[in-house]
PDB file of C-alpha atoms in Angstrom:
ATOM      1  CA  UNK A 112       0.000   0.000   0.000  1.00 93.00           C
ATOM      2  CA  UNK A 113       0.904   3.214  -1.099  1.00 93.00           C
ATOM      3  CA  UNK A 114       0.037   6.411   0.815  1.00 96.00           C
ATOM      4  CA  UNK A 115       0.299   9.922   0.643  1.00 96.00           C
ATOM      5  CA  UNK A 116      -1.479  13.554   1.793  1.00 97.00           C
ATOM      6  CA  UNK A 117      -2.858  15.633  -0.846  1.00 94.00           C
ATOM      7  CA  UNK A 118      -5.260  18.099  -0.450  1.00 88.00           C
ATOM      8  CA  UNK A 119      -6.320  17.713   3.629  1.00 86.00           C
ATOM      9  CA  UNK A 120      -6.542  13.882   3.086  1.00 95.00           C
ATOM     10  CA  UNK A 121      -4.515  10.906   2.743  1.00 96.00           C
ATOM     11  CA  UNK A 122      -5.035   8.928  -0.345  1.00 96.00           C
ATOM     12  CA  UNK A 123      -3.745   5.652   0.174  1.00 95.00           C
ATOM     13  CA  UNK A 124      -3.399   3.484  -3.549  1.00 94.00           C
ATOM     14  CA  UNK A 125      -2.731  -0.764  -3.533  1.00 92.00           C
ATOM     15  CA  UNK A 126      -0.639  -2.244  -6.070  1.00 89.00           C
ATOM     16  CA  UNK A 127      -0.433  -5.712  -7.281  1.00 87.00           C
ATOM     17  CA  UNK A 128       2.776  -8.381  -5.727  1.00 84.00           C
ATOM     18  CA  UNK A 129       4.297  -6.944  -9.227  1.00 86.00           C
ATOM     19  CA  UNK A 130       4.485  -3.816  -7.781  1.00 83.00           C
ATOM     20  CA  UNK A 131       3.230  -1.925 -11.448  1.00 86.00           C
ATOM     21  CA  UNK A 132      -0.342  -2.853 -11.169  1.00 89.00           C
ATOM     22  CA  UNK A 133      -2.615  -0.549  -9.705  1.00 90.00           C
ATOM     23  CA  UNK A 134      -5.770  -2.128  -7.678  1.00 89.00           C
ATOM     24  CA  UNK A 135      -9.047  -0.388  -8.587  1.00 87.00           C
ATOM     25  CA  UNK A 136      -9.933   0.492  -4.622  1.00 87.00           C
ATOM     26  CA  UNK A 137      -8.932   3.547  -3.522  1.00 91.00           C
ATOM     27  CA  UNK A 138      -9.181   5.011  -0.652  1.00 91.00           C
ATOM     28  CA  UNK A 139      -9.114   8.740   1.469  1.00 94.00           C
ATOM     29  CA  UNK A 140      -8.503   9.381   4.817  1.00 94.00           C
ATOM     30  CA  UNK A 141      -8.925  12.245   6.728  1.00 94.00           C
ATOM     31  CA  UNK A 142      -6.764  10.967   9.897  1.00 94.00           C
ATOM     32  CA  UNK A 143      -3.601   9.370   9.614  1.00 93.00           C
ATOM     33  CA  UNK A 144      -4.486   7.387  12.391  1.00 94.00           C
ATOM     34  CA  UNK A 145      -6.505   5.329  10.064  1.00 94.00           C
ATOM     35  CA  UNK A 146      -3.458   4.400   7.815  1.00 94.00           C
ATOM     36  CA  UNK A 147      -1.906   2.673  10.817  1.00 94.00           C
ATOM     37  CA  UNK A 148      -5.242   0.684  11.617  1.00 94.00           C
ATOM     38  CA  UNK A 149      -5.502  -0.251   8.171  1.00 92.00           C
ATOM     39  CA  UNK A 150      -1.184  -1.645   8.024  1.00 93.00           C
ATOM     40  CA  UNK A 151      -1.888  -3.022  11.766  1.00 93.00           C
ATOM     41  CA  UNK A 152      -5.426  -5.258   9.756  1.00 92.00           C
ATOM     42  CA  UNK A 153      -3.647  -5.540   6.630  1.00 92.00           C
ATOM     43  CA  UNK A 154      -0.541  -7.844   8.434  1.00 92.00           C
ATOM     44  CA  UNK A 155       2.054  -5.298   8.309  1.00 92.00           C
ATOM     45  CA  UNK A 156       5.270  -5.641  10.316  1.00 88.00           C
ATOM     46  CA  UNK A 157       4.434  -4.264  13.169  1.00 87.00           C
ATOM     47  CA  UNK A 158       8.423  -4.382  15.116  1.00 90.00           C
ATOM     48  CA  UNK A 159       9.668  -1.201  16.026  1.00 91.00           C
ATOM     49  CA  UNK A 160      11.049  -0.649  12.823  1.00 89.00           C
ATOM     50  CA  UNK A 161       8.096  -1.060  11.090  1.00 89.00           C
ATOM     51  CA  UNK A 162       6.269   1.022  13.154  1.00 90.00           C
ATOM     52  CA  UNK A 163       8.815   3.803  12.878  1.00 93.00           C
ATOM     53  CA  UNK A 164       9.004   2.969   9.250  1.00 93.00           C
ATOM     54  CA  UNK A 165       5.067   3.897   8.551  1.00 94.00           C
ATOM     55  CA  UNK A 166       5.098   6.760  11.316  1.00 94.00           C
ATOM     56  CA  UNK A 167       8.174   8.421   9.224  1.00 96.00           C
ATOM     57  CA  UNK A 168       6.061   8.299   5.894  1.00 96.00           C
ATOM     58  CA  UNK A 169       3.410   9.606   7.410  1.00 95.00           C
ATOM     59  CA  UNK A 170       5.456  12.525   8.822  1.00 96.00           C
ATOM     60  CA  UNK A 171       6.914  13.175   5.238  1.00 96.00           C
ATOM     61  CA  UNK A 172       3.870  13.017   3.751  1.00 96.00           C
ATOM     62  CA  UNK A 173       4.210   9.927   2.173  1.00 96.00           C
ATOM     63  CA  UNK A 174       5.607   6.331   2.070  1.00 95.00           C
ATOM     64  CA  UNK A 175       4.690   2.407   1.962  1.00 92.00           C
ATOM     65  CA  UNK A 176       4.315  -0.795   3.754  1.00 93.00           C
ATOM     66  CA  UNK A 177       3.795  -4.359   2.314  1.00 92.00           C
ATOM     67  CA  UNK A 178       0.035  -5.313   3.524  1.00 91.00           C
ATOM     68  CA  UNK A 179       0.151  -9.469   4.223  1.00 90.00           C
ATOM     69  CA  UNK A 180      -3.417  -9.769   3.022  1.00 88.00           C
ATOM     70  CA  UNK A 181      -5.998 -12.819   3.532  1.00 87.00           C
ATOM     71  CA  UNK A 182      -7.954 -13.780   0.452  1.00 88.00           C
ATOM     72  CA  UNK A 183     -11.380 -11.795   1.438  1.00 89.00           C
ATOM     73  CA  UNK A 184      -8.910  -8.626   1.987  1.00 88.00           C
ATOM     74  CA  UNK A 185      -7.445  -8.594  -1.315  1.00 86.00           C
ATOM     75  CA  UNK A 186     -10.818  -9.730  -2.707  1.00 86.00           C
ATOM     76  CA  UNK A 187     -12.347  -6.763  -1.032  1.00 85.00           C
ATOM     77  CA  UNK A 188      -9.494  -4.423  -2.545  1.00 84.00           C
ATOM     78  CA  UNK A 189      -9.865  -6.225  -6.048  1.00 82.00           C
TER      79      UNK A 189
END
């Protein structure tokens, strides 16, 4: 999952494992509180690193984290 602020929201875009695809869902958040919530569901790492790693893109304003998705997630997303 890719995320990033634009215009007072955080659009957060999925990608394929081939990393060119684009999923259809998209999504926009007001709070970036929600982008955590949705790594923490979506089986992100959640170590310190990884934690600091999504807290740091959200403080620049943008950045990624691999999702570990179940089959009804992705189907959801697809």
């Amino acid at each position: 999952m890719n995320f990033m602020f634009v215009q007072g929201g955080w659009y957060c875009q999925f990608l394929e494992p081939d990393l060119k695809t684009s999923l259809r869902r998209k999504l926009v958040y007001q709070d970036s509180q929600k982008i955590i919530e949705m790594a923490r569901r979506g089986g992100a790492d959640f170590t310190l690193a990884g934690r600091q790693g999504i807290e740091e893109g959200i403080a620049k304003g943008r950045g990624g984290v691999w999702l570990e998705l179940t089959g009804m997630q992705y189907g959801t997303l697809k």
